[in-house]
């Protein structure tokens, strides 16, 4: 790097340290200076000095909820700013960040099975359990490359004005457009769609795994004309029901409770045959904000009071059992890990997904895109 470029980068680094420009602005401006040599940016040390973490989640209400529950408190305690990015940390997007050699993300809200896969590829940092407390998780929900911070479920949400007292009772009703007329919406990334199709086709919950993908895909292909949208993020799943495009959708329980609230009870949801899953945080390999800072953020997110805020704002079931007792009795109905709701649901098999998700998604995408 010549002296002129070095001076420009040093100036930008100093402005970043003083908080005059964000790390993202630094990245953009420095890239212009260096004419596309992003690896050199890391040698300045400006990223770490910038005291900033970028947490990528699935957008919509999650952006403000994560900030209110975790981001603001972490900044107050550590001086490290936490920026929320709702662009959606899919396996492909995380992998692309890693392969770029210059990731701009630090923390991702990730499915544990994706973390197993991405961790094996070297894209994620191992969770430092000297910083993150495994005893503050439900047993079995801390992995090598991801730490559970909440629980959610894929549930059926429906237009109660359209169906009146005849609420759906399971996945067979979701696929029955004669009994429940109207358009449907399914998840763009396949998870829950396979299980829903098989349950609707008569497979018993205890016999779901290993998934019969041929049978599931045949069911999904035959049902395509009834699907108005395959949603990809939280905001999209909410809007497709609120604007009336779909009269029934399989959505995250975290969003279903918000839709019920935002619609004044017009849109309701059921736990029956819901597909429950842990949500987790993972750290990008060589994340720009620093591994230790990211691990400390995960540890801070284990605070029961903070998880209670996430439950209040987003309906996330607490990962820390110590938070259970903090949930008011009148709100237990919307808690995915409440015993009364748990017994109606089926747990996603993380190990099956870790081994089979990539190929299954490829086939699913071909079917819904055709």
Tab-separated table of C-alpha atoms in Angstrom:
chain	number	residue	atom	x	y	z
A	1	UNK	CA	0.000	0.000	0.000
A	2	UNK	CA	1.447	3.385	-0.935
A	3	UNK	CA	1.737	6.282	1.525
A	4	UNK	CA	-1.352	8.075	0.192
A	5	UNK	CA	-3.583	5.045	0.643
A	6	UNK	CA	-2.054	4.307	4.040
A	7	UNK	CA	-2.783	7.863	5.191
A	8	UNK	CA	-6.367	7.614	3.930
A	9	UNK	CA	-6.937	4.312	5.725
A	10	UNK	CA	-5.355	5.637	8.923
A	11	UNK	CA	-7.641	8.659	8.771
A	12	UNK	CA	-10.724	6.497	8.284
A	13	UNK	CA	-9.608	4.222	11.126
A	14	UNK	CA	-9.233	7.173	13.457
A	15	UNK	CA	-12.677	8.498	12.511
A	16	UNK	CA	-14.104	5.037	13.189
A	17	UNK	CA	-12.440	4.885	16.609
A	18	UNK	CA	-13.916	8.306	17.431
A	19	UNK	CA	-17.355	7.090	16.375
A	20	UNK	CA	-17.639	9.625	13.556
A	21	UNK	CA	-18.346	6.892	11.008
A	22	UNK	CA	-19.690	3.359	11.447
A	23	UNK	CA	-17.736	0.208	10.762
A	24	UNK	CA	-19.899	-0.423	7.733
A	25	UNK	CA	-19.109	3.059	6.385
A	26	UNK	CA	-15.452	2.420	7.110
A	27	UNK	CA	-15.632	-0.790	5.108
A	28	UNK	CA	-17.251	0.901	2.135
A	29	UNK	CA	-14.905	3.886	2.091
A	30	UNK	CA	-11.772	1.860	2.694
A	31	UNK	CA	-12.729	-0.541	-0.068
A	32	UNK	CA	-12.846	2.400	-2.449
A	33	UNK	CA	-9.403	3.490	-1.314
A	34	UNK	CA	-7.930	0.049	-1.659
A	35	UNK	CA	-9.710	-0.682	-4.926
A	36	UNK	CA	-11.063	-4.044	-3.943
A	37	UNK	CA	-8.505	-5.502	-1.587
A	38	UNK	CA	-10.770	-6.238	1.397
A	39	UNK	CA	-8.311	-8.522	3.174
A	40	UNK	CA	-6.033	-5.567	3.752
A	41	UNK	CA	-8.762	-3.855	5.741
A	42	UNK	CA	-8.368	-6.357	8.514
A	43	UNK	CA	-4.686	-5.522	8.969
A	44	UNK	CA	-5.517	-2.010	10.134
A	45	UNK	CA	-7.122	-3.269	13.303
A	46	UNK	CA	-9.850	-0.725	12.791
A	47	UNK	CA	-12.649	-3.272	13.004
A	48	UNK	CA	-11.847	-4.416	16.492
A	49	UNK	CA	-11.133	-0.886	17.607
A	50	UNK	CA	-14.474	0.248	16.234
A	51	UNK	CA	-16.200	-1.608	19.096
A	52	UNK	CA	-19.122	-2.783	17.053
A	53	UNK	CA	-20.907	-6.066	16.512
A	54	UNK	CA	-23.367	-6.825	13.721
A	55	UNK	CA	-26.089	-9.328	14.621
A	56	UNK	CA	-28.027	-10.704	11.665
A	57	UNK	CA	-31.538	-12.002	12.271
A	58	UNK	CA	-34.663	-12.646	10.234
A	59	UNK	CA	-36.028	-9.099	10.112
A	60	UNK	CA	-39.440	-7.624	10.876
A	61	UNK	CA	-40.145	-7.134	14.565
A	62	UNK	CA	-36.974	-9.065	15.442
A	63	UNK	CA	-34.830	-6.037	14.645
A	64	UNK	CA	-36.322	-3.790	17.343
A	65	UNK	CA	-36.881	-6.679	19.777
A	66	UNK	CA	-33.261	-7.855	19.700
A	67	UNK	CA	-32.087	-4.301	20.138
A	68	UNK	CA	-34.383	-3.635	23.103
A	69	UNK	CA	-33.678	-6.940	24.867
A	70	UNK	CA	-30.005	-7.512	24.152
A	71	UNK	CA	-28.341	-4.798	22.060
A	72	UNK	CA	-28.898	-1.713	24.172
A	73	UNK	CA	-28.034	-3.451	27.452
A	74	UNK	CA	-24.844	-4.949	26.000
A	75	UNK	CA	-23.743	-1.545	24.722
A	76	UNK	CA	-24.425	0.004	28.112
A	77	UNK	CA	-22.397	-2.682	29.897
A	78	UNK	CA	-19.468	-2.920	27.472
A	79	UNK	CA	-19.414	0.191	25.280
A	80	UNK	CA	-19.701	-2.063	22.227
A	81	UNK	CA	-22.385	-0.981	19.764
A	82	UNK	CA	-24.607	-3.748	18.402
A	83	UNK	CA	-26.111	-3.188	14.963
A	84	UNK	CA	-29.122	-5.279	13.983
A	85	UNK	CA	-29.339	-6.520	10.394
A	86	UNK	CA	-32.554	-8.258	9.310
A	87	UNK	CA	-31.358	-9.598	5.974
A	88	UNK	CA	-31.784	-13.273	6.954
A	89	UNK	CA	-28.818	-15.544	7.854
A	90	UNK	CA	-29.549	-18.516	5.622
A	91	UNK	CA	-26.933	-21.252	5.333
A	92	UNK	CA	-26.032	-19.943	1.889
A	93	UNK	CA	-25.669	-16.362	3.069
A	94	UNK	CA	-23.494	-17.359	6.045
A	95	UNK	CA	-21.368	-19.567	3.822
A	96	UNK	CA	-20.940	-16.700	1.338
A	97	UNK	CA	-19.852	-14.384	4.172
A	98	UNK	CA	-17.225	-16.889	5.264
A	99	UNK	CA	-15.969	-17.630	1.754
A	100	UNK	CA	-15.608	-13.911	0.992
A	101	UNK	CA	-12.605	-13.863	3.327
A	102	UNK	CA	-13.843	-10.580	4.786
A	103	UNK	CA	-17.109	-11.156	6.645
A	104	UNK	CA	-19.069	-8.097	7.719
A	105	UNK	CA	-21.316	-10.099	10.086
A	106	UNK	CA	-20.394	-11.095	13.640
A	107	UNK	CA	-23.361	-12.968	15.117
A	108	UNK	CA	-26.145	-14.850	13.345
A	109	UNK	CA	-29.525	-16.111	14.512
A	110	UNK	CA	-29.144	-19.610	13.124
A	111	UNK	CA	-30.896	-22.962	13.060
A	112	UNK	CA	-28.747	-25.383	15.104
A	113	UNK	CA	-28.659	-27.886	12.245
A	114	UNK	CA	-27.225	-25.183	9.985
A	115	UNK	CA	-24.636	-24.426	12.652
A	116	UNK	CA	-23.646	-28.112	12.740
A	117	UNK	CA	-23.178	-28.091	8.959
A	118	UNK	CA	-21.456	-24.707	8.733
A	119	UNK	CA	-19.252	-25.450	11.726
A	120	UNK	CA	-17.980	-28.618	10.066
A	121	UNK	CA	-17.101	-26.472	7.033
A	122	UNK	CA	-15.053	-24.115	9.221
A	123	UNK	CA	-17.398	-21.148	8.752
A	124	UNK	CA	-18.209	-20.672	12.449
A	125	UNK	CA	-16.223	-20.199	15.636
A	126	UNK	CA	-16.640	-22.900	18.291
A	127	UNK	CA	-18.733	-21.615	21.184
A	128	UNK	CA	-16.452	-20.713	24.077
A	129	UNK	CA	-18.188	-22.391	26.992
A	130	UNK	CA	-15.777	-20.729	29.386
A	131	UNK	CA	-17.672	-17.526	28.575
A	132	UNK	CA	-21.101	-18.901	27.578
A	133	UNK	CA	-22.707	-20.781	30.495
A	134	UNK	CA	-24.064	-24.175	29.440
A	135	UNK	CA	-25.973	-24.497	32.712
A	136	UNK	CA	-28.136	-21.580	31.568
A	137	UNK	CA	-29.549	-23.659	28.702
A	138	UNK	CA	-32.040	-26.500	28.695
A	139	UNK	CA	-30.088	-29.803	28.715
A	140	UNK	CA	-28.982	-30.879	25.250
A	141	UNK	CA	-29.427	-27.502	23.565
A	142	UNK	CA	-25.842	-26.262	23.491
A	143	UNK	CA	-23.839	-27.333	20.443
A	144	UNK	CA	-20.205	-27.017	19.425
A	145	UNK	CA	-20.940	-24.117	17.048
A	146	UNK	CA	-24.214	-22.657	18.371
A	147	UNK	CA	-25.787	-21.808	21.714
A	148	UNK	CA	-29.553	-21.875	22.123
A	149	UNK	CA	-31.062	-18.560	23.154
A	150	UNK	CA	-34.757	-19.238	22.532
A	151	UNK	CA	-37.380	-21.670	21.297
A	152	UNK	CA	-40.002	-21.210	18.621
A	153	UNK	CA	-42.346	-23.384	16.629
A	154	UNK	CA	-43.756	-23.604	13.128
A	155	UNK	CA	-47.505	-23.331	13.695
A	156	UNK	CA	-50.698	-22.934	11.691
A	157	UNK	CA	-52.026	-19.356	11.709
A	158	UNK	CA	-55.423	-18.762	10.159
A	159	UNK	CA	-58.090	-16.146	9.393
A	160	UNK	CA	-60.704	-16.689	12.109
A	161	UNK	CA	-63.259	-14.468	10.353
A	162	UNK	CA	-63.110	-16.686	7.294
A	163	UNK	CA	-63.503	-19.948	9.177
A	164	UNK	CA	-65.575	-18.841	12.162
A	165	UNK	CA	-65.815	-21.461	14.854
A	166	UNK	CA	-64.315	-24.162	12.613
A	167	UNK	CA	-60.672	-23.688	13.532
A	168	UNK	CA	-58.117	-26.029	11.944
A	169	UNK	CA	-56.888	-28.787	14.240
A	170	UNK	CA	-53.731	-29.956	12.464
A	171	UNK	CA	-51.801	-30.297	9.223
A	172	UNK	CA	-54.516	-32.372	7.525
A	173	UNK	CA	-56.797	-29.323	7.783
A	174	UNK	CA	-54.062	-27.081	6.389
A	175	UNK	CA	-53.951	-29.166	3.219
A	176	UNK	CA	-57.757	-29.537	3.028
A	177	UNK	CA	-58.984	-26.643	0.854
A	178	UNK	CA	-62.469	-28.099	0.554
A	179	UNK	CA	-63.070	-27.968	4.298
A	180	UNK	CA	-61.017	-24.758	4.706
A	181	UNK	CA	-61.190	-22.803	1.400
A	182	UNK	CA	-58.583	-20.174	0.587
A	183	UNK	CA	-54.955	-19.716	-0.323
A	184	UNK	CA	-52.043	-20.934	1.764
A	185	UNK	CA	-48.490	-19.797	2.495
A	186	UNK	CA	-45.514	-22.066	3.212
A	187	UNK	CA	-41.914	-21.486	4.245
A	188	UNK	CA	-39.563	-20.827	1.348
A	189	UNK	CA	-36.743	-22.792	2.985
A	190	UNK	CA	-38.557	-26.096	3.354
A	191	UNK	CA	-38.305	-26.623	7.112
A	192	UNK	CA	-41.774	-27.528	8.427
A	193	UNK	CA	-43.234	-27.955	4.913
A	194	UNK	CA	-41.940	-31.536	4.703
A	195	UNK	CA	-43.278	-32.482	8.124
A	196	UNK	CA	-46.607	-30.750	7.447
A	197	UNK	CA	-47.087	-32.623	4.174
A	198	UNK	CA	-46.295	-35.986	5.764
A	199	UNK	CA	-48.533	-35.397	8.787
A	200	UNK	CA	-51.329	-34.358	6.425
A	201	UNK	CA	-50.695	-37.543	4.444
A	202	UNK	CA	-51.272	-39.684	7.520
A	203	UNK	CA	-47.789	-40.245	8.935
A	204	UNK	CA	-47.892	-40.480	12.739
A	205	UNK	CA	-45.819	-37.882	14.621
A	206	UNK	CA	-43.659	-40.570	16.221
A	207	UNK	CA	-42.817	-41.994	12.769
A	208	UNK	CA	-41.902	-38.728	11.012
A	209	UNK	CA	-38.113	-39.225	11.028
A	210	UNK	CA	-36.292	-40.078	8.908
A	211	UNK	CA	-38.487	-37.986	6.621
A	212	UNK	CA	-39.901	-39.685	3.528
A	213	UNK	CA	-38.910	-36.845	1.210
A	214	UNK	CA	-40.330	-38.468	-1.951
A	215	UNK	CA	-43.751	-38.707	-0.328
A	216	UNK	CA	-43.520	-35.183	1.091
A	217	UNK	CA	-42.445	-33.635	-2.211
A	218	UNK	CA	-45.241	-35.414	-4.100
A	219	UNK	CA	-47.748	-33.956	-1.630
A	220	UNK	CA	-46.242	-30.467	-1.866
A	221	UNK	CA	-46.127	-30.568	-5.686
A	222	UNK	CA	-49.783	-31.589	-5.883
A	223	UNK	CA	-50.732	-28.728	-3.522
A	224	UNK	CA	-48.877	-25.939	-5.345
A	225	UNK	CA	-51.914	-24.320	-6.967
A	226	UNK	CA	-53.253	-23.515	-3.499
A	227	UNK	CA	-50.088	-21.732	-2.332
A	228	UNK	CA	-50.094	-17.974	-2.925
A	229	UNK	CA	-46.683	-17.258	-1.390
A	230	UNK	CA	-43.580	-18.998	-0.100
A	231	UNK	CA	-42.387	-16.566	2.554
A	232	UNK	CA	-38.712	-16.168	3.339
A	233	UNK	CA	-38.575	-13.834	6.341
A	234	UNK	CA	-40.615	-12.877	9.383
A	235	UNK	CA	-42.036	-9.647	7.980
A	236	UNK	CA	-43.209	-11.423	4.832
A	237	UNK	CA	-44.940	-14.171	6.793
A	238	UNK	CA	-46.839	-11.561	8.780
A	239	UNK	CA	-47.897	-9.448	5.799
A	240	UNK	CA	-49.231	-12.335	3.725
A	241	UNK	CA	-51.818	-13.032	6.444
A	242	UNK	CA	-52.510	-9.458	7.504
A	243	UNK	CA	-53.143	-8.259	3.934
A	244	UNK	CA	-55.459	-11.202	3.230
A	245	UNK	CA	-53.391	-12.876	0.514
A	246	UNK	CA	-53.493	-16.135	2.445
A	247	UNK	CA	-56.204	-17.367	4.778
A	248	UNK	CA	-53.894	-19.935	6.371
A	249	UNK	CA	-50.109	-20.149	6.695
A	250	UNK	CA	-47.465	-22.119	8.517
A	251	UNK	CA	-45.416	-19.435	10.294
A	252	UNK	CA	-43.081	-19.064	13.238
A	253	UNK	CA	-44.943	-18.992	16.545
A	254	UNK	CA	-42.982	-15.875	17.416
A	255	UNK	CA	-44.695	-14.094	14.533
A	256	UNK	CA	-48.052	-15.835	14.958
A	257	UNK	CA	-48.575	-14.326	18.401
A	258	UNK	CA	-47.674	-10.884	17.020
A	259	UNK	CA	-50.040	-11.285	14.069
A	260	UNK	CA	-52.803	-12.273	16.475
A	261	UNK	CA	-52.095	-9.153	18.499
A	262	UNK	CA	-51.703	-6.817	15.500
A	263	UNK	CA	-54.899	-8.059	13.850
A	264	UNK	CA	-56.958	-7.671	17.000
A	265	UNK	CA	-57.587	-11.425	17.101
A	266	UNK	CA	-58.695	-11.755	13.482
A	267	UNK	CA	-55.678	-13.963	12.791
A	268	UNK	CA	-55.305	-16.778	15.314
A	269	UNK	CA	-52.962	-19.721	15.647
A	270	UNK	CA	-52.884	-23.234	17.115
A	271	UNK	CA	-50.154	-25.307	18.755
A	272	UNK	CA	-51.562	-28.622	17.506
A	273	UNK	CA	-48.926	-30.425	15.404
A	274	UNK	CA	-46.643	-27.431	15.729
A	275	UNK	CA	-43.005	-28.192	14.921
A	276	UNK	CA	-40.844	-26.931	17.748
A	277	UNK	CA	-37.231	-25.908	17.338
A	278	UNK	CA	-34.516	-24.170	19.301
A	279	UNK	CA	-33.144	-20.918	17.944
A	280	UNK	CA	-29.463	-20.224	18.487
A	281	UNK	CA	-26.702	-17.678	18.096
A	282	UNK	CA	-23.472	-18.485	16.286
A	283	UNK	CA	-20.332	-16.488	15.551
A	284	UNK	CA	-18.785	-16.093	12.093
A	285	UNK	CA	-15.239	-17.391	11.771
A	286	UNK	CA	-12.848	-14.426	11.933
A	287	UNK	CA	-15.717	-12.061	12.668
A	288	UNK	CA	-14.663	-8.424	12.394
A	289	UNK	CA	-15.886	-7.426	15.860
A	290	UNK	CA	-13.772	-10.060	17.588
A	291	UNK	CA	-14.583	-13.563	18.832
A	292	UNK	CA	-14.454	-12.724	22.535
A	293	UNK	CA	-16.827	-9.771	22.180
A	294	UNK	CA	-19.298	-11.965	20.293
A	295	UNK	CA	-19.093	-14.713	22.934
A	296	UNK	CA	-19.676	-12.151	25.668
A	297	UNK	CA	-22.753	-10.986	23.797
A	298	UNK	CA	-24.149	-14.544	23.742
A	299	UNK	CA	-23.416	-14.876	27.467
A	300	UNK	CA	-25.233	-11.624	28.146
A	301	UNK	CA	-28.243	-12.908	26.182
A	302	UNK	CA	-28.593	-15.769	28.685
A	303	UNK	CA	-29.908	-13.352	31.308
A	304	UNK	CA	-33.449	-14.501	32.269
A	305	UNK	CA	-34.732	-10.919	32.432
A	306	UNK	CA	-33.485	-10.223	28.909
A	307	UNK	CA	-35.052	-13.434	27.614
A	308	UNK	CA	-38.290	-12.335	29.262
A	309	UNK	CA	-38.139	-9.127	27.206
A	310	UNK	CA	-37.762	-11.237	24.063
A	311	UNK	CA	-40.749	-13.294	25.123
A	312	UNK	CA	-42.806	-10.134	25.672
A	313	UNK	CA	-41.772	-8.532	22.409
A	314	UNK	CA	-41.467	-11.524	20.085
A	315	UNK	CA	-42.996	-14.537	21.839
A	316	UNK	CA	-39.702	-16.414	21.976
A	317	UNK	CA	-39.739	-19.277	24.468
A	318	UNK	CA	-36.846	-18.805	26.903
A	319	UNK	CA	-33.767	-20.983	26.454
A	320	UNK	CA	-32.781	-20.370	30.071
A	321	UNK	CA	-35.145	-22.396	32.312
A	322	UNK	CA	-34.690	-19.758	35.011
A	323	UNK	CA	-36.875	-17.464	32.896
A	324	UNK	CA	-39.889	-19.804	33.005
A	325	UNK	CA	-41.011	-18.608	36.397
A	326	UNK	CA	-40.971	-14.983	35.208
A	327	UNK	CA	-43.674	-15.513	32.589
A	328	UNK	CA	-47.083	-14.265	33.804
A	329	UNK	CA	-49.838	-16.873	33.987
A	330	UNK	CA	-51.994	-15.074	31.421
A	331	UNK	CA	-49.176	-15.241	28.849
A	332	UNK	CA	-48.242	-18.892	29.178
A	333	UNK	CA	-50.615	-19.608	26.281
A	334	UNK	CA	-48.190	-18.050	23.808
A	335	UNK	CA	-45.029	-19.669	25.250
A	336	UNK	CA	-43.846	-22.483	22.937
A	337	UNK	CA	-42.055	-24.305	25.774
A	338	UNK	CA	-44.927	-24.133	28.234
A	339	UNK	CA	-45.779	-27.768	29.176
A	340	UNK	CA	-49.371	-27.441	27.945
A	341	UNK	CA	-48.166	-26.266	24.519
A	342	UNK	CA	-45.179	-28.603	24.320
A	343	UNK	CA	-47.292	-31.741	24.594
A	344	UNK	CA	-49.198	-30.790	21.414
A	345	UNK	CA	-46.043	-30.347	19.342
A	346	UNK	CA	-43.332	-32.361	17.604
A	347	UNK	CA	-39.625	-31.572	17.913
A	348	UNK	CA	-37.606	-31.069	14.738
A	349	UNK	CA	-34.792	-33.606	14.428
A	350	UNK	CA	-31.624	-31.475	14.282
A	351	UNK	CA	-29.351	-34.408	13.420
A	352	UNK	CA	-31.558	-35.429	10.480
A	353	UNK	CA	-31.485	-31.865	9.191
A	354	UNK	CA	-27.726	-31.560	9.565
A	355	UNK	CA	-27.256	-34.614	7.350
A	356	UNK	CA	-30.034	-34.077	4.812
A	357	UNK	CA	-31.059	-30.422	4.651
A	358	UNK	CA	-28.952	-29.309	1.684
A	359	UNK	CA	-30.164	-31.976	-0.737
A	360	UNK	CA	-33.737	-31.779	0.547
A	361	UNK	CA	-33.834	-28.015	0.073
A	362	UNK	CA	-32.456	-28.288	-3.473
A	363	UNK	CA	-35.310	-30.630	-4.439
A	364	UNK	CA	-37.912	-28.548	-2.590
A	365	UNK	CA	-36.733	-25.372	-4.319
A	366	UNK	CA	-37.025	-27.024	-7.733
A	367	UNK	CA	-40.620	-28.025	-6.982
A	368	UNK	CA	-41.848	-24.668	-5.681
A	369	UNK	CA	-39.991	-22.730	-8.403
A	370	UNK	CA	-41.245	-24.812	-11.339
